[in-house]
Amino acid sequence: MRLVLLGPPGAGKGTQAQRLVAKWGVVQLSTGDMLRAAVAAGSPLGLKAKEIMDRGELVPDQLVIELIDARLDGADAVNGFILDGFPRTVAQAEALEALLEAKGMRLDAVIELVVDEAQLLKRVENRIRETLQAGGSVRADDNPETLKTRLEAYRKQTAPVSAHYAGKGTLKQLDGMAAIEKVAGAIDAALAS
Ligand code: AP5
Ligand code: MG
């Protein structure tokens, strides 16, 4: 199973990817998680990415393309992968196509979780509250102000990626406003069809 999960910040990509990992025995490739790990490790990549991520903007295409290139045919991806948060620009989508072709791979599906912006803000506020209650540390970009910038980046740079896949006939848009289990069921049905 080789799948792209598209959707705005807080749409549920990570939540659904984790369930699909357990179901299909595939690996979740989240560029956001990889970048946060690089920031935490203080690596040169992390140092470059930190301020951009904290502002809620997208990091340069080449940085994430290199991260993904190294993982698509890794040992943990023999059963496939779920791309979560990549591609996020049309240039990334085109680079992904070239990488897959070079590796003799193809995508099985591109699924977009559609959620309106008011709901996204509520979800991020919920996550902040729950994280603080559990004594954890809140993501630096999880606050209402930075969410505005993340949404703007989504509208300008990532929404055209949906149109890109729609034009190729590979896009399946699902209602991401439903409860987590319902969204999961809709993804399973879309993958079976
Ligand atoms: P990234 O880590 O990808 O963040 P994001 O997509 O902006 O947002 P989230 O991870 O918060 O959303 P999600 O869709 O995974 O939702 P989740 O399942 O967590 O990117 C972070 C930053 O890294 C970017 O801003 C950029 O700077 C950089 N970056 C990453 N990839 C990049 C790329 N390719 N190119 C350039 N830059 C890149 O769910 C959210 C919350 O809602 C949770 O609390 C969850 O429990 C809840 N929830 C989920 N589903 C439901 C539901 N159905 N009903 C109710 N609540 C739900
Ligand atoms: Mg996520």
PDB file of C-alpha atoms and ligand atoms in Angstrom:
ATOM      1  CA  MET A   1       0.000   0.000   0.000  1.00  0.00           C
ATOM      2  CA  ARG A   2       1.455   3.336  -1.073  1.00  0.00           C
ATOM      3  CA  LEU A   3      -0.708   6.241  -0.059  1.00  0.00           C
ATOM      4  CA  VAL A   4      -0.628  10.042   0.162  1.00  0.00           C
ATOM      5  CA  LEU A   5      -2.749  11.690   2.889  1.00  0.00           C
ATOM      6  CA  LEU A   6      -3.525  15.319   2.061  1.00  0.00           C
ATOM      7  CA  GLY A   7      -5.323  17.843   4.222  1.00  0.00           C
ATOM      8  CA  PRO A   8      -4.905  21.122   6.103  1.00  0.00           C
ATOM      9  CA  PRO A   9      -3.152  21.395   9.489  1.00  0.00           C
ATOM     10  CA  GLY A  10      -5.191  19.481  12.076  1.00  0.00           C
ATOM     11  CA  ALA A  11      -7.224  17.561   9.473  1.00  0.00           C
ATOM     12  CA  GLY A  12      -6.348  14.218  11.062  1.00  0.00           C
ATOM     13  CA  LYS A  13      -3.557  13.019   8.748  1.00  0.00           C
ATOM     14  CA  GLY A  14      -1.366  11.810  11.605  1.00  0.00           C
ATOM     15  CA  THR A  15      -4.297  10.231  13.461  1.00  0.00           C
ATOM     16  CA  GLN A  16      -5.426   8.251  10.418  1.00  0.00           C
ATOM     17  CA  ALA A  17      -1.870   7.407   9.298  1.00  0.00           C
ATOM     18  CA  GLN A  18      -1.144   5.712  12.622  1.00  0.00           C
ATOM     19  CA  ARG A  19      -4.195   3.489  12.272  1.00  0.00           C
ATOM     20  CA  LEU A  20      -3.280   2.570   8.686  1.00  0.00           C
ATOM     21  CA  VAL A  21       0.254   1.682   9.804  1.00  0.00           C
ATOM     22  CA  ALA A  22      -1.184  -0.856  12.256  1.00  0.00           C
ATOM     23  CA  LYS A  23      -3.657  -2.197   9.689  1.00  0.00           C
ATOM     24  CA  TRP A  24      -1.343  -2.555   6.677  1.00  0.00           C
ATOM     25  CA  GLY A  25       2.096  -3.015   8.246  1.00  0.00           C
ATOM     26  CA  VAL A  26       3.402  -0.005   6.340  1.00  0.00           C
ATOM     27  CA  VAL A  27       5.508   2.905   7.547  1.00  0.00           C
ATOM     28  CA  GLN A  28       4.236   6.439   8.273  1.00  0.00           C
ATOM     29  CA  LEU A  29       6.449   9.022   6.575  1.00  0.00           C
ATOM     30  CA  SER A  30       5.521  12.354   8.175  1.00  0.00           C
ATOM     31  CA  THR A  31       7.829  15.159   7.059  1.00  0.00           C
ATOM     32  CA  GLY A  32       6.569  17.222  10.041  1.00  0.00           C
ATOM     33  CA  ASP A  33       7.640  14.455  12.496  1.00  0.00           C
ATOM     34  CA  MET A  34      10.998  14.062  10.714  1.00  0.00           C
ATOM     35  CA  LEU A  35      11.633  17.805  10.852  1.00  0.00           C
ATOM     36  CA  ARG A  36      10.641  18.005  14.547  1.00  0.00           C
ATOM     37  CA  ALA A  37      13.074  15.127  15.255  1.00  0.00           C
ATOM     38  CA  ALA A  38      15.812  17.069  13.422  1.00  0.00           C
ATOM     39  CA  VAL A  39      15.006  20.195  15.465  1.00  0.00           C
ATOM     40  CA  ALA A  40      15.103  18.187  18.723  1.00  0.00           C
ATOM     41  CA  ALA A  41      18.449  16.650  17.723  1.00  0.00           C
ATOM     42  CA  GLY A  42      19.880  20.079  16.852  1.00  0.00           C
ATOM     43  CA  SER A  43      21.140  18.767  13.483  1.00  0.00           C
ATOM     44  CA  PRO A  44      22.070  21.200  10.672  1.00  0.00           C
ATOM     45  CA  LEU A  45      18.702  20.436   9.033  1.00  0.00           C
ATOM     46  CA  GLY A  46      16.920  21.112  12.325  1.00  0.00           C
ATOM     47  CA  LEU A  47      18.712  24.416  12.756  1.00  0.00           C
ATOM     48  CA  LYS A  48      17.615  25.486   9.267  1.00  0.00           C
ATOM     49  CA  ALA A  49      14.019  24.334   9.749  1.00  0.00           C
ATOM     50  CA  LYS A  50      13.244  25.505  13.292  1.00  0.00           C
ATOM     51  CA  GLU A  51      12.447  29.181  12.759  1.00  0.00           C
ATOM     52  CA  ILE A  52      10.503  28.512   9.565  1.00  0.00           C
ATOM     53  CA  MET A  53       8.359  25.887  11.304  1.00  0.00           C
ATOM     54  CA  ASP A  54       7.856  28.090  14.365  1.00  0.00           C
ATOM     55  CA  ARG A  55       6.467  30.792  12.062  1.00  0.00           C
ATOM     56  CA  GLY A  56       4.094  28.267  10.463  1.00  0.00           C
ATOM     57  CA  GLU A  57       5.623  28.564   6.998  1.00  0.00           C
ATOM     58  CA  LEU A  58       6.775  25.730   4.743  1.00  0.00           C
ATOM     59  CA  VAL A  59      10.454  24.742   4.715  1.00  0.00           C
ATOM     60  CA  PRO A  60      12.178  24.752   1.272  1.00  0.00           C
ATOM     61  CA  ASP A  61      11.077  21.943  -1.057  1.00  0.00           C
ATOM     62  CA  GLN A  62      14.564  20.487  -1.473  1.00  0.00           C
ATOM     63  CA  LEU A  63      14.931  19.785   2.265  1.00  0.00           C
ATOM     64  CA  VAL A  64      11.816  17.624   2.485  1.00  0.00           C
ATOM     65  CA  ILE A  65      12.355  15.972  -0.909  1.00  0.00           C
ATOM     66  CA  GLU A  66      15.743  14.718   0.333  1.00  0.00           C
ATOM     67  CA  LEU A  67      14.175  13.437   3.564  1.00  0.00           C
ATOM     68  CA  ILE A  68      11.546  11.482   1.641  1.00  0.00           C
ATOM     69  CA  ASP A  69      13.914  10.168  -1.047  1.00  0.00           C
ATOM     70  CA  ALA A  70      15.959   8.460   1.633  1.00  0.00           C
ATOM     71  CA  ARG A  71      12.907   6.701   3.131  1.00  0.00           C
ATOM     72  CA  LEU A  72      10.686   5.540   0.232  1.00  0.00           C
ATOM     73  CA  ASP A  73      12.674   2.349  -0.331  1.00  0.00           C
ATOM     74  CA  GLY A  74      13.944   1.900   3.220  1.00  0.00           C
ATOM     75  CA  ALA A  75      13.826  -1.505   4.932  1.00  0.00           C
ATOM     76  CA  ASP A  76      10.756  -0.455   6.949  1.00  0.00           C
ATOM     77  CA  ALA A  77       8.833   0.442   3.758  1.00  0.00           C
ATOM     78  CA  VAL A  78       8.826  -3.007   2.113  1.00  0.00           C
ATOM     79  CA  ASN A  79       5.038  -3.237   2.589  1.00  0.00           C
ATOM     80  CA  GLY A  80       4.564   0.375   1.541  1.00  0.00           C
ATOM     81  CA  PHE A  81       4.182   3.788   3.141  1.00  0.00           C
ATOM     82  CA  ILE A  82       1.732   6.489   4.130  1.00  0.00           C
ATOM     83  CA  LEU A  83       2.975   9.942   3.154  1.00  0.00           C
ATOM     84  CA  ASP A  84       1.617  12.304   5.830  1.00  0.00           C
ATOM     85  CA  GLY A  85       2.154  16.015   5.127  1.00  0.00           C
ATOM     86  CA  PHE A  86       4.122  15.421   1.914  1.00  0.00           C
ATOM     87  CA  PRO A  87       3.792  16.542  -0.866  1.00  0.00           C
ATOM     88  CA  ARG A  88       2.745  20.037   0.239  1.00  0.00           C
ATOM     89  CA  THR A  89       3.596  21.970  -2.943  1.00  0.00           C
ATOM     90  CA  VAL A  90       3.138  21.133  -6.609  1.00  0.00           C
ATOM     91  CA  ALA A  91       6.957  21.072  -6.979  1.00  0.00           C
ATOM     92  CA  GLN A  92       7.089  18.415  -4.226  1.00  0.00           C
ATOM     93  CA  ALA A  93       4.365  16.402  -5.990  1.00  0.00           C
ATOM     94  CA  GLU A  94       6.339  16.493  -9.237  1.00  0.00           C
ATOM     95  CA  ALA A  95       9.555  15.521  -7.439  1.00  0.00           C
ATOM     96  CA  LEU A  96       7.709  12.626  -5.793  1.00  0.00           C
ATOM     97  CA  GLU A  97       6.527  11.393  -9.183  1.00  0.00           C
ATOM     98  CA  ALA A  98      10.104  11.431 -10.494  1.00  0.00           C
ATOM     99  CA  LEU A  99      11.401   9.600  -7.402  1.00  0.00           C
ATOM    100  CA  LEU A 100       8.711   6.934  -7.605  1.00  0.00           C
ATOM    101  CA  GLU A 101       9.319   6.398 -11.301  1.00  0.00           C
ATOM    102  CA  ALA A 102      13.067   6.022 -10.736  1.00  0.00           C
ATOM    103  CA  LYS A 103      12.373   3.437  -8.020  1.00  0.00           C
ATOM    104  CA  GLY A 104       9.779   1.577 -10.135  1.00  0.00           C
ATOM    105  CA  MET A 105       6.954   2.389  -7.703  1.00  0.00           C
ATOM    106  CA  ARG A 106       3.492   3.872  -8.051  1.00  0.00           C
ATOM    107  CA  LEU A 107       0.933   5.357  -5.654  1.00  0.00           C
ATOM    108  CA  ASP A 108      -2.194   3.315  -4.904  1.00  0.00           C
ATOM    109  CA  ALA A 109      -4.206   6.334  -3.795  1.00  0.00           C
ATOM    110  CA  VAL A 110      -4.189  10.006  -2.833  1.00  0.00           C
ATOM    111  CA  ILE A 111      -6.744  10.743  -0.117  1.00  0.00           C
ATOM    112  CA  GLU A 112      -7.655  14.254   0.998  1.00  0.00           C
ATOM    113  CA  LEU A 113      -9.342  14.872   4.364  1.00  0.00           C
ATOM    114  CA  VAL A 114     -11.609  17.894   3.940  1.00  0.00           C
ATOM    115  CA  VAL A 115     -12.211  19.916   7.142  1.00  0.00           C
ATOM    116  CA  ASP A 116     -13.360  23.517   7.498  1.00  0.00           C
ATOM    117  CA  GLU A 117     -11.145  26.134   9.131  1.00  0.00           C
ATOM    118  CA  ALA A 118     -13.336  26.781  12.208  1.00  0.00           C
ATOM    119  CA  GLN A 119     -13.128  23.075  13.068  1.00  0.00           C
ATOM    120  CA  LEU A 120      -9.333  23.065  12.578  1.00  0.00           C
ATOM    121  CA  LEU A 121      -8.936  25.872  15.119  1.00  0.00           C
ATOM    122  CA  LYS A 122     -11.111  23.957  17.632  1.00  0.00           C
ATOM    123  CA  ARG A 123      -9.008  20.824  17.167  1.00  0.00           C
ATOM    124  CA  VAL A 124      -5.733  22.630  17.688  1.00  0.00           C
ATOM    125  CA  GLU A 125      -7.125  24.362  20.816  1.00  0.00           C
ATOM    126  CA  ASN A 126      -8.243  20.925  22.088  1.00  0.00           C
ATOM    127  CA  ARG A 127      -4.821  19.438  21.459  1.00  0.00           C
ATOM    128  CA  ILE A 128      -3.123  22.305  23.328  1.00  0.00           C
ATOM    129  CA  ARG A 129      -5.471  21.817  26.316  1.00  0.00           C
ATOM    130  CA  GLU A 130      -5.050  18.027  26.383  1.00  0.00           C
ATOM    131  CA  THR A 131      -1.267  18.224  26.042  1.00  0.00           C
ATOM    132  CA  LEU A 132      -1.007  20.703  28.926  1.00  0.00           C
ATOM    133  CA  GLN A 133      -3.369  18.607  31.100  1.00  0.00           C
ATOM    134  CA  ALA A 134      -1.170  15.559  30.471  1.00  0.00           C
ATOM    135  CA  GLY A 135       1.917  17.573  31.467  1.00  0.00           C
ATOM    136  CA  GLY A 136       3.401  17.388  27.955  1.00  0.00           C
ATOM    137  CA  SER A 137       4.982  20.135  25.885  1.00  0.00           C
ATOM    138  CA  VAL A 138       2.890  21.865  23.234  1.00  0.00           C
ATOM    139  CA  ARG A 139       4.242  21.999  19.670  1.00  0.00           C
ATOM    140  CA  ALA A 140       5.837  25.413  19.017  1.00  0.00           C
ATOM    141  CA  ASP A 141       3.517  25.923  16.023  1.00  0.00           C
ATOM    142  CA  ASP A 142       0.336  24.862  17.858  1.00  0.00           C
ATOM    143  CA  ASN A 143      -1.226  28.192  18.795  1.00  0.00           C
ATOM    144  CA  PRO A 144      -4.074  30.176  17.215  1.00  0.00           C
ATOM    145  CA  GLU A 145      -1.730  32.843  15.806  1.00  0.00           C
ATOM    146  CA  THR A 146       0.666  30.425  14.049  1.00  0.00           C
ATOM    147  CA  LEU A 147      -2.252  28.304  12.889  1.00  0.00           C
ATOM    148  CA  LYS A 148      -3.347  31.304  10.784  1.00  0.00           C
ATOM    149  CA  THR A 149       0.001  31.260   8.947  1.00  0.00           C
ATOM    150  CA  ARG A 150      -0.149  27.447   8.562  1.00  0.00           C
ATOM    151  CA  LEU A 151      -3.639  27.765   7.050  1.00  0.00           C
ATOM    152  CA  GLU A 152      -2.482  30.495   4.709  1.00  0.00           C
ATOM    153  CA  ALA A 153       0.433  28.313   3.541  1.00  0.00           C
ATOM    154  CA  TYR A 154      -2.065  25.512   3.024  1.00  0.00           C
ATOM    155  CA  ARG A 155      -4.405  27.682   0.935  1.00  0.00           C
ATOM    156  CA  LYS A 156      -1.664  29.166  -1.226  1.00  0.00           C
ATOM    157  CA  GLN A 157       0.824  26.321  -1.598  1.00  0.00           C
ATOM    158  CA  THR A 158      -0.897  23.038  -0.744  1.00  0.00           C
ATOM    159  CA  ALA A 159      -4.451  23.432  -2.081  1.00  0.00           C
ATOM    160  CA  PRO A 160      -3.005  23.383  -5.651  1.00  0.00           C
ATOM    161  CA  VAL A 161      -1.616  19.901  -4.885  1.00  0.00           C
ATOM    162  CA  SER A 162      -5.218  18.601  -4.609  1.00  0.00           C
ATOM    163  CA  ALA A 163      -5.995  20.097  -7.999  1.00  0.00           C
ATOM    164  CA  HIS A 164      -2.809  18.495  -9.369  1.00  0.00           C
ATOM    165  CA  TYR A 165      -3.927  14.996  -8.307  1.00  0.00           C
ATOM    166  CA  ALA A 166      -7.554  15.653  -9.249  1.00  0.00           C
ATOM    167  CA  GLY A 167      -6.322  16.440 -12.763  1.00  0.00           C
ATOM    168  CA  LYS A 168      -4.631  13.049 -12.861  1.00  0.00           C
ATOM    169  CA  GLY A 169      -7.807  11.295 -11.677  1.00  0.00           C
ATOM    170  CA  THR A 170      -6.121   9.854  -8.556  1.00  0.00           C
ATOM    171  CA  LEU A 171      -7.660  12.091  -5.864  1.00  0.00           C
ATOM    172  CA  LYS A 172     -10.307  10.846  -3.419  1.00  0.00           C
ATOM    173  CA  GLN A 173     -11.788  13.580  -1.231  1.00  0.00           C
ATOM    174  CA  LEU A 174     -13.352  12.434   2.047  1.00  0.00           C
ATOM    175  CA  ASP A 175     -15.297  14.234   4.767  1.00  0.00           C
ATOM    176  CA  GLY A 176     -12.748  14.770   7.533  1.00  0.00           C
ATOM    177  CA  MET A 177     -15.330  16.509   9.775  1.00  0.00           C
ATOM    178  CA  ALA A 178     -16.841  13.205  10.900  1.00  0.00           C
ATOM    179  CA  ALA A 179     -15.746  11.332  14.045  1.00  0.00           C
ATOM    180  CA  ILE A 180     -12.320   9.641  13.880  1.00  0.00           C
ATOM    181  CA  GLU A 181     -13.821   6.134  13.489  1.00  0.00           C
ATOM    182  CA  LYS A 182     -16.140   7.285  10.695  1.00  0.00           C
ATOM    183  CA  VAL A 183     -13.272   8.896   8.809  1.00  0.00           C
ATOM    184  CA  ALA A 184     -11.301   5.654   9.261  1.00  0.00           C
ATOM    185  CA  GLY A 185     -14.197   3.674   7.775  1.00  0.00           C
ATOM    186  CA  ALA A 186     -14.456   6.044   4.816  1.00  0.00           C
ATOM    187  CA  ILE A 187     -10.713   5.660   4.126  1.00  0.00           C
ATOM    188  CA  ASP A 188     -10.987   1.856   4.232  1.00  0.00           C
ATOM    189  CA  ALA A 189     -13.945   1.991   1.826  1.00  0.00           C
ATOM    190  CA  ALA A 190     -12.083   4.338  -0.540  1.00  0.00           C
ATOM    191  CA  LEU A 191      -9.030   2.039  -0.550  1.00  0.00           C
ATOM    192  CA  ALA A 192     -11.206  -1.020  -1.234  1.00  0.00           C
ATOM    193  CA  SER A 193     -12.983   0.575  -4.190  1.00  0.00           C
TER     194      SER A 193
HETATM  195  P1  AP5 B   1       3.035  18.832  10.135  1.00  0.00           P
HETATM  196  O1  AP5 B   1       3.648  18.180  11.291  1.00  0.00           O
HETATM  197  O2  AP5 B   1       2.758  18.044   8.915  1.00  0.00           O
HETATM  198  O3  AP5 B   1       1.735  19.568  10.650  1.00  0.00           O
HETATM  199  P2  AP5 B   1       0.333  19.961   9.988  1.00  0.00           P
HETATM  200  O4  AP5 B   1      -0.058  19.188   8.816  1.00  0.00           O
HETATM  201  O5  AP5 B   1       0.385  21.443   9.788  1.00  0.00           O
HETATM  202  O6  AP5 B   1      -0.659  19.711  11.142  1.00  0.00           O
HETATM  203  P3  AP5 B   1      -0.920  18.511  12.143  1.00  0.00           P
HETATM  204  O7  AP5 B   1       0.164  17.509  12.191  1.00  0.00           O
HETATM  205  O8  AP5 B   1      -1.247  19.248  13.392  1.00  0.00           O
HETATM  206  O9  AP5 B   1      -2.260  17.901  11.554  1.00  0.00           O
HETATM  207  P4  AP5 B   1      -2.746  16.423  11.199  1.00  0.00           P
HETATM  208  O10 AP5 B   1      -3.494  16.518   9.943  1.00  0.00           O
HETATM  209  O11 AP5 B   1      -1.642  15.417  11.314  1.00  0.00           O
HETATM  210  O12 AP5 B   1      -3.817  16.173  12.341  1.00  0.00           O
HETATM  211  P5  AP5 B   1      -3.779  15.255  13.643  1.00  0.00           P
HETATM  212  O13 AP5 B   1      -4.003  13.825  13.309  1.00  0.00           O
HETATM  213  O14 AP5 B   1      -2.574  15.604  14.439  1.00  0.00           O
HETATM  214  O15 AP5 B   1       3.951  20.089   9.666  1.00  0.00           O
HETATM  215  C1  AP5 B   1       4.485  20.967  10.617  1.00  0.00           C
HETATM  216  C2  AP5 B   1       5.403  21.968   9.909  1.00  0.00           C
HETATM  217  O16 AP5 B   1       6.534  21.264   9.357  1.00  0.00           O
HETATM  218  C3  AP5 B   1       4.804  22.736   8.726  1.00  0.00           C
HETATM  219  O17 AP5 B   1       4.085  23.880   9.131  1.00  0.00           O
HETATM  220  C4  AP5 B   1       6.067  23.081   7.924  1.00  0.00           C
HETATM  221  O18 AP5 B   1       6.753  24.156   8.506  1.00  0.00           O
HETATM  222  C5  AP5 B   1       6.898  21.814   8.095  1.00  0.00           C
HETATM  223  N1  AP5 B   1       6.642  20.832   7.036  1.00  0.00           N
HETATM  224  C6  AP5 B   1       6.155  19.551   7.206  1.00  0.00           C
HETATM  225  N2  AP5 B   1       6.039  18.915   6.028  1.00  0.00           N
HETATM  226  C7  AP5 B   1       6.471  19.796   5.079  1.00  0.00           C
HETATM  227  C8  AP5 B   1       6.583  19.725   3.671  1.00  0.00           C
HETATM  228  N3  AP5 B   1       6.218  18.611   2.981  1.00  0.00           N
HETATM  229  N4  AP5 B   1       7.045  20.808   3.002  1.00  0.00           N
HETATM  230  C9  AP5 B   1       7.418  21.941   3.668  1.00  0.00           C
HETATM  231  N5  AP5 B   1       7.331  22.079   5.022  1.00  0.00           N
HETATM  232  C10 AP5 B   1       6.875  21.006   5.719  1.00  0.00           C
HETATM  233  O19 AP5 B   1      -5.097  15.762  14.389  1.00  0.00           O
HETATM  234  C11 AP5 B   1      -5.181  17.060  14.964  1.00  0.00           C
HETATM  235  C12 AP5 B   1      -5.998  17.019  16.247  1.00  0.00           C
HETATM  236  O20 AP5 B   1      -7.350  16.740  15.943  1.00  0.00           O
HETATM  237  C13 AP5 B   1      -5.552  15.930  17.231  1.00  0.00           C
HETATM  238  O21 AP5 B   1      -5.691  16.399  18.526  1.00  0.00           O
HETATM  239  C14 AP5 B   1      -6.531  14.778  16.939  1.00  0.00           C
HETATM  240  O22 AP5 B   1      -6.747  13.967  18.065  1.00  0.00           O
HETATM  241  C15 AP5 B   1      -7.779  15.520  16.539  1.00  0.00           C
HETATM  242  N6  AP5 B   1      -8.586  14.806  15.509  1.00  0.00           N
HETATM  243  C16 AP5 B   1      -8.125  14.098  14.454  1.00  0.00           C
HETATM  244  N7  AP5 B   1      -9.152  13.611  13.722  1.00  0.00           N
HETATM  245  C17 AP5 B   1     -10.291  14.048  14.326  1.00  0.00           C
HETATM  246  C18 AP5 B   1     -11.682  13.896  14.037  1.00  0.00           C
HETATM  247  N8  AP5 B   1     -12.109  13.186  12.967  1.00  0.00           N
HETATM  248  N9  AP5 B   1     -12.567  14.482  14.861  1.00  0.00           N
HETATM  249  C19 AP5 B   1     -12.148  15.203  15.935  1.00  0.00           C
HETATM  250  N10 AP5 B   1     -10.850  15.375  16.284  1.00  0.00           N
HETATM  251  C20 AP5 B   1      -9.936  14.810  15.479  1.00  0.00           C
HETATM  252 MG    MG B   2       0.422  15.605  11.698  1.00  0.00          MG
END
